[in-house]
Every structure is written in C-alpha cells, then in structure tokens.
Coordinates of C-alpha atoms in Angstrom, one line a residue:
Chain M
M1 CA -26.5 21.6 -29.1
L2 CA -24.3 23.9 -31.1
N3 CA -24.1 26.1 -28.1
L4 CA -22.8 23.2 -26.0
I5 CA -20.1 22.2 -28.6
N6 CA -19.0 25.8 -28.8
A7 CA -18.8 26.0 -25.0
L8 CA -17.0 22.7 -24.6
P9 CA -13.4 23.9 -24.8
G10 CA -14.2 26.6 -22.3
A11 CA -15.9 24.2 -20.0
V12 CA -13.1 21.7 -20.2
S13 CA -10.6 24.5 -19.4
Q14 CA -12.6 25.6 -16.4
G15 CA -13.1 22.1 -15.3
L16 CA -9.3 21.6 -15.3
I17 CA -8.8 24.7 -13.2
W18 CA -11.4 23.5 -10.7
G19 CA -9.7 20.1 -10.9
I20 CA -6.6 21.6 -9.3
M21 CA -8.8 22.9 -6.5
A22 CA -10.4 19.4 -6.2
I23 CA -6.9 17.9 -5.9
G24 CA -6.4 20.2 -2.9
V25 CA -9.7 19.0 -1.5
Y26 CA -8.7 15.4 -2.1
I27 CA -5.7 15.9 0.2
T28 CA -7.8 16.9 3.1
Y29 CA -10.9 14.9 2.5
K30 CA -9.5 11.6 1.3
L31 CA -6.0 11.5 2.8
L32 CA -6.4 13.4 6.1
D33 CA -10.1 12.5 6.6
I34 CA -11.0 16.1 7.2
A35 CA -13.8 17.9 5.4
D36 CA -12.1 21.3 5.2
L37 CA -14.6 24.1 4.5
S38 CA -12.0 26.8 4.5
V39 CA -11.4 26.2 0.8
D40 CA -14.6 28.2 0.0
G41 CA -12.7 31.2 1.4
S42 CA -9.1 30.4 0.4
F43 CA -10.0 29.9 -3.2
C44 CA -11.0 33.5 -3.4
T45 CA -8.1 34.6 -1.3
G46 CA -5.8 33.1 -3.9
A47 CA -7.7 34.9 -6.7
A48 CA -7.8 38.2 -4.8
A49 CA -4.1 38.2 -3.9
F50 CA -3.1 37.3 -7.4
V51 CA -5.3 40.0 -9.2
V52 CA -4.4 42.8 -6.8
L53 CA -0.7 42.1 -7.0
F54 CA -0.8 41.5 -10.8
T55 CA -2.8 44.6 -11.6
N56 CA -0.3 46.6 -9.4
G57 CA 2.5 45.5 -11.7
V58 CA 3.9 42.6 -9.8
N59 CA 5.4 39.8 -11.9
L60 CA 2.9 37.1 -12.8
W61 CA 4.8 34.2 -11.3
L62 CA 5.5 36.2 -8.1
A63 CA 1.9 37.0 -7.8
M64 CA 0.9 33.4 -8.3
L65 CA 3.5 32.4 -5.7
A66 CA 2.1 34.9 -3.3
A67 CA -1.4 33.6 -3.9
V68 CA -0.2 30.1 -2.9
L69 CA 1.4 31.4 0.2
V70 CA -1.7 33.3 1.4
G71 CA -3.7 30.2 0.7
M72 CA -1.3 28.3 2.9
I73 CA -1.6 30.8 5.7
A74 CA -5.4 30.3 5.5
G75 CA -4.8 26.5 5.9
L76 CA -2.4 27.3 8.8
A77 CA -5.3 29.2 10.5
T78 CA -7.7 26.3 10.1
G79 CA -5.0 23.9 11.3
L80 CA -4.2 25.8 14.4
L81 CA -7.9 26.3 15.3
H82 CA -8.3 22.6 15.0
T83 CA -5.1 21.3 16.7
F84 CA -3.9 24.1 19.0
C85 CA -7.4 25.3 20.0
G86 CA -9.1 21.9 19.9
I87 CA -12.0 23.1 17.7
P88 CA -13.6 20.3 15.6
A89 CA -12.1 20.3 12.1
I90 CA -15.3 21.1 10.3
L91 CA -16.1 24.1 12.6
S92 CA -12.5 25.3 12.2
G93 CA -12.9 25.4 8.5
I94 CA -16.2 27.3 8.8
L95 CA -14.6 29.9 11.0
T96 CA -11.7 30.4 8.7
Q97 CA -14.0 30.6 5.7
L98 CA -16.1 33.2 7.4
G99 CA -13.2 35.3 8.5
L100 CA -11.7 35.1 5.0
Y101 CA -14.7 36.8 3.6
S102 CA -13.7 40.0 5.3
I103 CA -10.0 39.4 4.6
N104 CA -10.7 38.8 0.9
L105 CA -12.7 42.1 0.7
A106 CA -9.8 43.8 2.4
I107 CA -7.3 42.4 0.0
M108 CA -9.5 43.7 -2.9
G109 CA -9.7 47.1 -1.3
M110 CA -13.2 46.6 0.0
K111 CA -14.5 46.0 -3.5
S112 CA -16.5 42.9 -4.4
T113 CA -14.8 42.6 -7.8
V114 CA -11.3 43.5 -9.1
A115 CA -10.9 43.1 -12.8
V116 CA -7.8 42.5 -14.9
N117 CA -7.9 44.9 -17.8
I118 CA -7.6 42.6 -20.8
T119 CA -8.5 45.2 -23.4
D120 CA -4.9 46.1 -22.9
T121 CA -3.2 43.5 -25.1
A122 CA 0.1 43.7 -23.3
T123 CA -1.6 42.7 -20.1
L124 CA -3.6 40.0 -21.8
D125 CA -0.5 38.5 -23.4
K126 CA 1.1 38.2 -20.0
L127 CA -1.7 36.0 -18.6
L128 CA -1.1 32.3 -18.4
V129 CA -4.7 31.4 -19.2
S130 CA -7.8 33.4 -20.3
L131 CA -11.2 32.6 -21.7
R132 CA -10.1 34.8 -24.6
F133 CA -7.3 32.4 -25.5
V134 CA -9.9 29.7 -26.1
Q135 CA -11.4 31.8 -28.8
D136 CA -8.1 33.2 -30.1
V137 CA -6.7 29.7 -30.6
A138 CA -9.9 28.6 -32.3
K139 CA -9.6 31.6 -34.7
G140 CA -5.9 30.9 -35.2
E141 CA -4.8 34.1 -33.7
R142 CA -2.7 32.4 -31.0
P143 CA -0.5 29.4 -31.1
L144 CA -2.0 26.1 -29.9
Y145 CA 0.3 25.9 -26.9
R146 CA -1.4 29.0 -25.4
H147 CA -4.7 27.1 -25.2
P148 CA -5.9 27.0 -21.6
I149 CA -6.5 23.2 -21.8
F150 CA -2.9 22.7 -22.7
V151 CA -1.5 25.2 -20.1
V152 CA -3.7 24.1 -17.2
G153 CA -3.1 20.5 -18.3
I154 CA 0.7 21.0 -17.8
F155 CA 0.0 22.6 -14.4
T156 CA -2.1 19.6 -13.4
A157 CA 0.5 17.1 -14.6
A158 CA 3.3 18.9 -12.7
L159 CA 1.2 19.2 -9.6
I160 CA 0.3 15.5 -9.7
A161 CA 4.0 14.6 -10.2
V162 CA 5.0 16.7 -7.2
L163 CA 2.3 15.3 -5.0
Y164 CA 3.1 11.7 -6.1
W165 CA 6.7 12.3 -5.0
F166 CA 5.7 14.0 -1.8
F167 CA 3.3 11.4 -0.6
G168 CA 5.9 8.7 -1.2
T169 CA 8.4 10.4 1.1
E170 CA 8.7 9.7 4.9
L171 CA 6.9 13.0 5.6
G172 CA 4.2 12.3 3.1
C173 CA 3.7 8.8 4.5
S174 CA 3.3 10.2 8.0
L175 CA 0.6 12.5 6.7
R176 CA -1.2 9.6 5.1
A177 CA -0.9 7.5 8.3
T178 CA -2.4 10.4 10.3
G179 CA -5.5 10.3 8.1
S180 CA -5.7 6.5 8.0
N181 CA -5.3 6.0 11.8
P182 CA -4.2 8.8 14.1
N183 CA -3.8 6.4 17.0
M184 CA -1.3 4.3 15.1
A185 CA 0.4 7.4 13.8
R186 CA 1.0 8.7 17.3
A187 CA 2.1 5.3 18.5
Q188 CA 4.7 5.4 15.7
G189 CA 6.0 8.7 16.9
I190 CA 4.2 10.9 14.4
N191 CA 3.2 14.4 15.6
T192 CA -0.3 14.2 14.2
D193 CA -1.0 17.9 15.0
F194 CA 1.9 18.8 12.8
T195 CA 0.9 16.6 10.0
K196 CA -2.7 17.8 10.0
V197 CA -1.6 21.4 9.9
L198 CA 0.9 20.6 7.1
G199 CA -1.8 18.8 5.1
L200 CA -4.3 21.7 5.5
M201 CA -1.6 24.2 4.5
L202 CA -0.7 22.1 1.4
S203 CA -4.3 21.7 0.5
N204 CA -5.2 25.4 0.8
G205 CA -2.1 26.4 -1.1
I206 CA -3.2 24.3 -4.0
V207 CA -6.8 25.6 -3.7
A208 CA -5.5 29.2 -3.8
L209 CA -3.3 28.4 -6.9
S210 CA -6.5 27.2 -8.6
G211 CA -8.2 30.4 -7.6
A212 CA -5.3 32.4 -9.1
L213 CA -5.7 30.5 -12.3
L214 CA -9.5 31.0 -12.4
A215 CA -9.0 34.7 -11.8
Q216 CA -6.8 34.9 -14.9
F217 CA -9.2 32.8 -16.9
N218 CA -12.2 35.1 -16.0
S219 CA -9.9 38.1 -15.9
A220 CA -11.3 39.1 -12.6
S221 CA -11.4 38.2 -8.9
E222 CA -14.9 38.2 -7.4
I223 CA -15.8 37.9 -3.7
N224 CA -18.2 35.1 -4.2
M225 CA -16.1 33.0 -6.6
G226 CA -15.3 30.4 -4.0
R227 CA -18.8 29.9 -2.7
G228 CA -19.6 26.2 -2.9
A229 CA -16.0 25.3 -3.8
I230 CA -15.9 22.5 -1.3
V231 CA -19.0 20.9 -2.9
I232 CA -17.5 21.2 -6.4
G233 CA -14.3 19.7 -5.0
L234 CA -16.2 16.8 -3.4
A235 CA -18.2 16.3 -6.5
A236 CA -15.0 16.0 -8.5
V237 CA -13.4 13.6 -6.0
I238 CA -16.5 11.4 -5.9
I239 CA -17.2 11.4 -9.6
G240 CA -13.5 10.5 -10.2
E241 CA -13.7 7.7 -7.6
V242 CA -17.0 6.2 -8.9
L243 CA -15.9 6.2 -12.5
F244 CA -12.2 5.1 -12.1
S245 CA -11.8 3.4 -8.7
K246 CA -11.8 0.0 -10.4
L247 CA -9.4 1.1 -13.1
F248 CA -6.9 3.3 -11.3
R249 CA -5.1 1.9 -8.3
N250 CA -2.1 4.1 -8.3
F251 CA -2.0 7.3 -6.3
A252 CA -1.1 9.5 -9.3
L253 CA -3.9 8.0 -11.3
N254 CA -6.3 8.7 -8.4
L255 CA -5.3 12.4 -8.6
L256 CA -5.8 12.3 -12.3
A257 CA -9.3 10.8 -11.7
V258 CA -10.1 13.8 -9.5
S259 CA -9.1 16.2 -12.3
I260 CA -11.2 14.3 -14.8
G261 CA -14.0 14.3 -12.3
A262 CA -13.9 18.0 -12.2
I263 CA -13.9 18.2 -16.0
I264 CA -16.9 15.9 -16.2
Y265 CA -18.7 18.0 -13.6
Y266 CA -18.2 21.2 -15.6
V267 CA -19.2 19.6 -18.9
V268 CA -22.3 18.3 -17.4
I269 CA -23.1 21.7 -15.9
Q270 CA -22.6 23.2 -19.4
A271 CA -24.9 20.6 -20.9
V272 CA -27.6 21.3 -18.3
L273 CA -27.3 25.0 -18.9
A274 CA -27.5 24.4 -22.7
M275 CA -30.7 22.5 -22.1
G276 CA -32.1 25.7 -20.7
M277 CA -31.9 25.4 -17.0
N278 CA -32.0 28.6 -15.0
P279 CA -28.3 29.1 -13.8
N280 CA -29.7 30.2 -10.4
Y281 CA -30.5 26.5 -9.8
L282 CA -26.9 25.4 -10.4
K283 CA -25.9 25.3 -6.7
L284 CA -29.0 23.3 -5.8
L285 CA -28.1 20.8 -8.5
S286 CA -24.5 20.6 -7.3
A287 CA -25.6 20.1 -3.7
T288 CA -28.1 17.4 -4.7
V289 CA -25.6 15.5 -6.9
V290 CA -23.0 15.5 -4.1
A291 CA -25.5 14.5 -1.5
V292 CA -26.7 11.5 -3.6
F293 CA -23.2 10.3 -4.3
L294 CA -22.2 10.6 -0.6
S295 CA -25.2 8.6 0.4
V296 CA -24.6 5.7 -2.0
P297 CA -21.8 4.1 0.0
Y298 CA -23.8 4.4 3.2
W299 CA -26.9 2.8 1.7
K300 CA -24.8 0.1 0.0
E301 CA -23.3 -0.8 3.4
K302 CA -26.7 -0.7 5.2
Y303 CA -28.8 -2.6 2.7
M304 CA -26.3 -4.7 0.8
P305 CA -23.7 -5.8 3.4
V306 CA -20.6 -7.4 2.0
K307 CA -19.4 -10.5 3.9
V308 CA -16.0 -9.8 5.2
K309 CA -13.6 -12.6 5.9
T310 CA -12.3 -12.8 9.4
G311 CA -10.6 -15.3 11.6
G312 CA -7.5 -17.4 11.6
L313 CA -4.0 -16.3 11.1
Q314 CA -3.5 -18.6 8.1
D315 CA -6.4 -17.2 6.2
A316 CA -5.1 -15.1 3.4
Chain X
M1 CA 14.2 0.2 32.5
L2 CA 10.8 1.5 33.5
E3 CA 10.2 3.4 36.7
I4 CA 6.7 4.4 37.7
K5 CA 6.5 6.4 40.9
E6 CA 3.3 7.0 42.7
I7 CA 1.1 7.9 39.7
W8 CA -2.4 9.1 40.2
K9 CA -5.1 9.7 37.6
T10 CA -8.7 10.8 38.0
F11 CA -11.1 10.9 35.1
N12 CA -13.9 13.5 34.9
P13 CA -12.9 15.1 38.2
G14 CA -15.7 17.1 39.9
T15 CA -18.5 15.4 37.9
V16 CA -20.8 12.6 38.8
N17 CA -18.7 10.4 36.6
E18 CA -15.6 11.0 38.6
K19 CA -13.4 8.0 38.6
Q20 CA -10.1 7.5 40.4
A21 CA -8.5 5.2 37.9
L22 CA -5.0 5.1 39.4
R23 CA -4.4 5.7 43.0
G24 CA -0.6 5.8 43.7
V25 CA 0.7 3.1 41.5
S26 CA 4.5 2.5 41.7
L27 CA 6.3 -0.1 39.7
T28 CA 9.9 -0.7 38.7
L29 CA 10.9 -3.0 35.8
K30 CA 14.4 -4.3 35.3
D31 CA 15.9 -4.6 31.8
G32 CA 14.3 -7.7 30.2
D33 CA 11.5 -8.1 32.7
F34 CA 8.2 -9.4 31.3
V35 CA 5.4 -8.5 33.6
T36 CA 1.8 -9.6 33.1
V37 CA -0.9 -7.4 34.5
I38 CA -4.3 -8.7 35.6
G39 CA -7.3 -7.3 37.4
G40 CA -11.0 -6.9 37.1
N41 CA -12.9 -4.5 34.8
G42 CA -12.1 -0.9 35.8
A43 CA -9.1 -2.0 38.0
G44 CA -6.8 0.3 36.1
K45 CA -4.9 -2.1 33.9
S46 CA -5.3 -0.3 30.6
T47 CA -5.1 3.1 32.4
M48 CA -1.7 2.2 33.7
L49 CA -0.5 1.2 30.2
N50 CA -2.0 4.4 28.7
A51 CA -0.3 6.5 31.4
V52 CA 3.1 5.0 30.4
A53 CA 2.3 5.4 26.7
G54 CA 1.3 9.0 27.2
T55 CA -2.3 8.9 25.9
W56 CA -2.7 11.7 28.5
T57 CA -0.5 13.0 31.4
V58 CA -0.9 11.7 34.9
D59 CA -2.2 14.0 37.7
A60 CA 0.7 13.2 40.0
G61 CA 3.7 11.0 40.1
S62 CA 6.5 10.4 37.6
I63 CA 7.3 7.9 34.9
S64 CA 10.8 7.3 33.5
I65 CA 11.8 5.0 30.7
G66 CA 15.5 3.9 30.5
G67 CA 16.5 6.8 32.7
T68 CA 14.6 9.4 30.7
D69 CA 11.8 11.2 32.6
V70 CA 8.8 11.0 30.2
T71 CA 6.1 12.3 32.6
H72 CA 5.4 15.4 30.6
L73 CA 6.4 14.2 27.1
P74 CA 3.5 13.9 24.6
E75 CA 2.5 10.5 23.3
F76 CA 4.3 10.9 19.9
K77 CA 7.6 11.7 21.6
R78 CA 7.4 8.8 24.0
A79 CA 6.8 6.6 21.0
K80 CA 10.6 6.7 20.5
F81 CA 10.9 4.4 23.5
I82 CA 7.7 2.3 23.3
G83 CA 6.3 -0.3 21.1
R84 CA 2.6 -0.9 21.4
V85 CA 0.0 -3.5 20.5
F86 CA -3.6 -2.5 21.2
Q87 CA -6.6 -4.6 22.2
D88 CA -8.5 -3.5 19.0
P89 CA -6.8 -5.0 16.0
M90 CA -7.9 -1.9 14.0
L91 CA -5.9 0.5 16.2
G92 CA -2.4 -0.7 15.5
T93 CA -2.1 -0.3 11.8
A94 CA -3.0 2.1 9.0
P95 CA -5.7 0.2 7.1
S96 CA -5.5 2.3 3.9
M97 CA -1.8 1.8 3.6
Q98 CA 0.2 -1.1 2.3
I99 CA 1.8 -3.7 4.5
V100 CA 5.3 -2.5 3.5
E101 CA 4.3 1.1 4.1
N102 CA 3.1 0.2 7.6
L103 CA 6.3 -1.6 8.4
A104 CA 8.3 1.3 7.0
L105 CA 6.4 3.8 9.2
A106 CA 7.2 1.6 12.2
S107 CA 10.9 1.3 11.3
R108 CA 11.2 5.1 11.5
R109 CA 9.6 5.3 15.0
G110 CA 11.4 8.0 17.0
Q111 CA 13.3 9.3 14.0
R112 CA 12.9 12.5 12.1
R113 CA 10.8 12.1 9.0
G114 CA 12.1 14.1 6.1
L115 CA 11.9 14.0 2.3
G116 CA 13.7 10.7 1.8
W117 CA 11.7 7.9 0.4
G118 CA 9.0 6.5 2.6
V119 CA 9.9 2.9 1.7
T120 CA 13.3 2.0 0.1
K121 CA 14.1 -0.9 -2.1
E122 CA 16.4 -2.5 0.5
E123 CA 13.7 -2.2 3.1
K124 CA 11.2 -4.1 1.0
A125 CA 13.5 -7.1 0.7
S126 CA 14.2 -7.2 4.4
Y127 CA 10.5 -6.9 5.3
Q128 CA 9.7 -9.7 3.0
K129 CA 12.2 -11.9 4.8
M130 CA 10.8 -10.9 8.2
L131 CA 7.3 -11.6 7.1
R132 CA 8.3 -15.0 5.8
N133 CA 9.7 -15.8 9.3
L134 CA 6.3 -14.9 10.7
D135 CA 4.8 -17.6 8.6
L136 CA 1.5 -15.9 8.0
G137 CA 1.5 -16.0 4.2
L138 CA 2.0 -12.3 4.1
E139 CA 5.4 -12.3 2.4
N140 CA 3.9 -12.2 -1.1
R141 CA 1.3 -9.6 -0.2
L142 CA 3.7 -6.7 0.6
T143 CA 1.7 -4.2 -1.4
S144 CA -1.7 -5.3 -0.1
K145 CA -3.7 -2.8 2.0
V146 CA -3.6 -3.7 5.7
G147 CA -7.3 -3.2 5.8
L148 CA -7.7 -6.4 3.9
L149 CA -6.0 -8.5 6.6
S150 CA -7.8 -10.5 9.3
G151 CA -7.6 -9.5 13.0
G152 CA -5.0 -12.0 13.8
Q153 CA -2.8 -11.1 10.9
R154 CA -3.1 -7.5 11.9
Q155 CA -2.1 -8.2 15.5
A156 CA 0.9 -10.2 14.3
L157 CA 1.9 -7.4 11.9
T158 CA 1.5 -4.9 14.7
L159 CA 3.8 -7.0 16.9
L160 CA 6.4 -7.1 14.2
M161 CA 6.0 -3.3 13.7
A162 CA 6.4 -2.8 17.5
S163 CA 9.7 -4.6 17.5
L164 CA 11.3 -3.3 14.2
Q165 CA 12.8 -0.3 15.9
K166 CA 13.8 -2.2 19.1
P167 CA 11.8 -0.4 21.8
K168 CA 13.0 0.1 25.4
L169 CA 9.5 -1.0 26.5
L170 CA 6.8 -3.2 24.8
L171 CA 3.2 -2.6 25.9
L172 CA 0.7 -5.3 25.0
D173 CA -2.8 -4.2 26.0
E174 CA -5.0 -7.3 25.9
H175 CA -3.8 -7.7 22.4
T176 CA -5.4 -11.2 22.0
A177 CA -8.7 -10.4 23.6
A178 CA -10.5 -9.7 20.4
L179 CA -9.3 -12.8 18.6
D180 CA -10.7 -16.3 18.5
P181 CA -8.9 -18.8 20.9
K182 CA -6.8 -20.5 18.3
T183 CA -5.6 -17.3 16.8
A184 CA -5.1 -15.8 20.2
A185 CA -2.8 -18.7 21.1
K186 CA -0.7 -18.1 18.0
V187 CA -0.4 -14.4 18.5
L188 CA 0.7 -15.0 22.2
E189 CA 3.3 -17.6 21.0
L190 CA 4.5 -15.0 18.5
S191 CA 4.7 -12.4 21.3
D192 CA 6.8 -14.6 23.4
R193 CA 9.1 -15.3 20.5
I194 CA 9.5 -11.6 19.6
V195 CA 10.1 -10.6 23.3
E196 CA 12.7 -13.3 23.7
E197 CA 14.5 -12.8 20.4
N198 CA 14.8 -9.0 21.0
H199 CA 15.2 -9.3 24.8
L200 CA 12.4 -6.7 25.3
T201 CA 11.2 -5.3 28.6
T202 CA 7.5 -6.0 28.4
M203 CA 4.2 -5.2 30.1
M204 CA 1.3 -7.4 29.0
V205 CA -2.3 -6.8 30.2
T206 CA -4.5 -9.8 30.0
H207 CA -7.9 -11.0 31.2
N208 CA -6.7 -14.6 31.2
M209 CA -5.2 -15.7 34.5
K210 CA -3.6 -18.7 33.0
D211 CA -1.9 -16.7 30.4
A212 CA -0.8 -14.3 33.1
I213 CA 0.8 -17.1 35.0
V214 CA 2.4 -18.9 32.0
H215 CA 3.9 -15.9 30.3
G216 CA 6.6 -13.6 31.7
N217 CA 8.7 -13.6 34.8
R218 CA 6.5 -11.4 37.0
L219 CA 2.8 -10.9 37.7
I220 CA 1.0 -8.0 39.2
M221 CA -2.7 -7.6 39.9
L222 CA -4.4 -4.2 40.1
Y223 CA -7.5 -3.6 42.2
N224 CA -9.2 -0.3 42.5
G225 CA -6.3 1.7 41.0
R226 CA -3.6 0.1 43.1
I227 CA -1.2 -2.8 42.7
V228 CA -2.4 -5.4 45.2
I229 CA -0.5 -8.5 44.2
D230 CA 3.1 -8.6 42.9
V231 CA 4.8 -12.0 42.5
S232 CA 7.9 -12.9 40.5
G233 CA 10.5 -15.6 40.0
E234 CA 10.0 -19.0 41.5
E235 CA 7.0 -18.0 43.4
K236 CA 5.2 -17.0 40.2
K237 CA 6.2 -20.2 38.4
R238 CA 4.6 -22.3 41.1
L239 CA 1.4 -20.2 41.1
T240 CA -1.9 -21.8 40.1
V241 CA -5.2 -20.2 39.0
P242 CA -7.1 -21.2 42.2
Q243 CA -4.2 -19.8 44.4
L244 CA -4.3 -16.6 42.5
L245 CA -8.1 -16.3 42.9
E246 CA -7.8 -17.0 46.6
L247 CA -5.0 -14.4 46.9
F248 CA -7.2 -12.0 45.1
S249 CA -10.3 -12.4 47.3
K250 CA -8.0 -12.0 50.3
V251 CA -6.7 -8.6 49.2
S252 CA -9.9 -7.3 47.7
G253 CA -12.4 -8.4 50.3
S254 CA -15.1 -10.9 49.8
D255 CA -17.5 -8.7 47.9
E256 CA -15.6 -9.3 44.7
A257 CA -17.2 -12.5 43.6
D258 CA -18.3 -10.9 40.3
D259 CA -14.7 -10.1 39.4
K260 CA -13.8 -13.6 40.2
L261 CA -16.0 -14.8 37.4
L262 CA -14.7 -12.2 35.1
L263 CA -11.1 -13.3 35.8
S264 CA -11.4 -17.0 35.6

C-alpha cells in the first residue's frame, strides 16, 4: 500500500502524458469514426525525433515542434493510404505503424534505445518533465511548479483550449460532420478526403507530442514505447465516457474526461502492480479491459433495446 | 438550368452482375422547372439523380448545371450548385451534431471553410426564425443533437438545409418514401412551399404516381435506363393515374404487369 501511495504522483504524471495521446486518439476514434492504429508507431516517432534532436543540442522547444511535425507526417501517410489509395482506414493505420517501426529505428540511429543523459544536471534542468522532478519536488529540491503533474496539466489545458476553439470553427465543424455522416458532408460541399487526412494529421501530431513528453519523463526513447498505445488511448476514451458522459456534455469537458480516463487507467495499473501482478501480464489486462468496455454498448443494444420514438412531425 | 446529354452508366461492367443503369438519358430543365421522375424498381431514377449529384462519374455523356460543365467535378464540388434530400432520413444530416450546427454547415455549402466560427450568434437568431416558420417545434431545440429527431423532422430539416444556400438545382430522391403517410404528406407540402418560395429548379423522384402528377410542372418516366414518357404543362395537369399506367404499358410492352403494381 505504501508502495502505491509513493508511486501515485508518478502514475498520475504518466497518466496525464498518456492522456494527451488519448486526446489524439479521441479525435480519430470519436470524431472521425476511424480506429487509427498508426498511433502505436507515431507515439515512438515523436519520442525518437525529440530525443535525437535534443541530445544533439537542438533547443527543447524546437525539438518538440519537430516531434509534432513528424507525427503529422505519419498521419499524412495514413491519410493518403486511406483516401488517395483507397485502403481501408484500419489497414492504412497498420501499414503506417509497421513502416514506422523501421523509420523509428532509423531516426534513433538503428538503436532500440536512445537515452537522455540526466546525470548531467544542466541537461536535466532543461527538460520540461522528468520522473526525477517528482522526487525532487517531494524532497523540496525543486519548486512546486516544476512538478510534472503541474507542467503536463498546463499542456493538457492548453491543448483542450486549442482543440475546443478549432472544432468550433468552420473547418473543425466540417471535420466533425465528416465523422458524423460523410454522405451529408459531401452533399454540403465538404471534401471528406481532405478533412480525414487533416484529422489524422492533427491526431498523430498530438500523439507524437505525447511521445516527446514521455521520452522526457523517462529520459529515454525506446523502440517499443508505443506498442499498444491505441489500446491505452481507447481505454482512456472509454473510461472517460463511461464515468463522465452523464456529467459532461460540453466538448472541452469530454476531452478533459479522456485525460482523467488516462489517469485512472494508470493509477489502476499501478494498483494492480502494487498488488503483486507480474508486469508481463499488463498488456493482456489492458486488452481485456478495453474488449469488455467495447462490448458493453453492443450487448446493451442487443439484449436491452431502448424504445426509440419515431413518427409524426409534431412529435418533439 | 440543367442539361443532361446522352449519359450512360453501367455498374459492375464485365461481371455477372453487370447492369446498364442509364442508357443514353438526355434531359433539359429550364430555370424554375419542377420535374417529377417515376419508374419501376431498377428503372434508373435514383441513378439519374446520383449521376447529376456526382456520387460517381458517368461512363459517357455530359452534365451541366447553370451553364457550368460538371461532368467531371467530384461530388463535393458540385454541391455548390445542388441541394439534396435523400430517401433515408439518416443520410441528410449529421446526427451527432446540433440542429444549429447542421444548418450552419449547410449555409456554407460551396464556400471555403476557414477558421471563422462554425456558427455565429447572428446565424443562431436567424435559424430560430426559420425553424419557427417550419412549425415543427424545433425553434426551441436549437442545440439538440439531430440524432434525437424523428424521421419526418429530419427530412424537413434537410429540406431547409438544402434551400439555405439557394441551390441552382434541388434533388429530392424519394424523400418521403421512408415516412408514414401523414408525415409524408406534410413533408411534400413543405417541399412545395420551399420550391415555390425560392423559385428552385427541382427534380423529385417518387414511387407515387399521384404525387408525381400533382406536384411540379413536368413528369418523366424512366424505363430500363431511358426516358420513355415526358409530359409537361397542360397535358400533365390533365393526366390521371390510369392514363399514366396505360401510357406506361404501351411504351414498356405488356410484360410489365409487376411494375404496374409497384407503381400504383
């Protein structure tokens, strides 16, 4: 139990970072109605691009920006495979994900891990977030505002604000219409190929940003760090939806729910680990949890049908 | 306003499912014409509308709307000229978006969509007014998700959406077929009103011969991918359902008794 409490700030920080990734997944899965599997690859692409640039002396913010851009390129690849080449969305994502494995290795100079040397305090101080900061703040060696929960929290808030604005614009609305009803969108003059590609780019850019943050947090980029990211993202989206859908109606709050969903996911994982579960079973646990939550709406509809009101024009 | 010249379309060419859906259809509509389109199942009615709307491109022939050749324009670009209401009430609106958001999307049909607000305050007020005119009780549900509306309400909303940005051509594809008779009558009445108020050039596909005769100023019948009957003006006004059926069996041969049943 003591272990769990000690690990909690770290788990919450990590949950927040994955929450940013989950917000990216939300854009494709909930808004565009596409399960985009490229995120498993683009998460690591963001991390790899950041770490390689940063360790080679590039400014931290520029390195993060570059990470976002390469993530967007990954999204562009998936988008073009889907729209221009007519490959089903899910397969396009798988192809991008597979290809990215090699690309990620290439970015990292054909090594499976590239570390940020945080024994060098000057380097450590430059980082935005680090697991070290969690301990340092607890010991009083760093100011409170350097705590990862605070820093990533600000990132999340800013991201939600920007997305809230964007999806309220004409362009954002056309993207939502594409996901809601592509036939209608085209009939209203929306180029649904363009909006799909745009959504995938936006999503993967955000996922790569999250990867860059996690690479800082763990002070390393690792080739397998994105494996199962889509499942974690879906878990966060679904947990957020199940817990808050009655409470949160507003779009910004829905995104917040996703972020909270990711935190809950990570805290639960920590709790399960603290109870002594073999970490090797984690992925099986994640897959099972997501499978169950995805099944619930289907079972509900099949075995407990809700009467829907139909008929006359006057019926409100 | 609309000029269709000798359009051909074959689905699944070279397979056992090959179907010549349109076999040299030509049709010219004048500004303000309201043509009703009838025909049996598989006659090519919806195919003709989809050809105009640009769901796919035709194999041969040309289509121009208001003097612009749209034969090779993709669907979303043709949308600039065309308002559409589909047979399936689910198809015309975005269910997970609000009523105002749907209207706002439609009001920007054919325009560049940038980073301005998707729905402005002024718009909201004007939509509320328009919805009040529709008399559907929707004026106080502006922020309701369209997915919560009934089929009839959705078709009425789609009609309003189709006319917001005045289209050069309005395509109604059996838009009342999925509704109960009472609702269907209301939606048809609303269609007439919107067409008249906006002076829209309209093509309406229907399964109902009586509706085809009562509405519009011109009637065409498709059979086997061709236009076989084309009546307008006074001649159309005097037309009756039995006459139409007789006309139909004359042009299609006597083996079409099944279609007769379908059409009556």
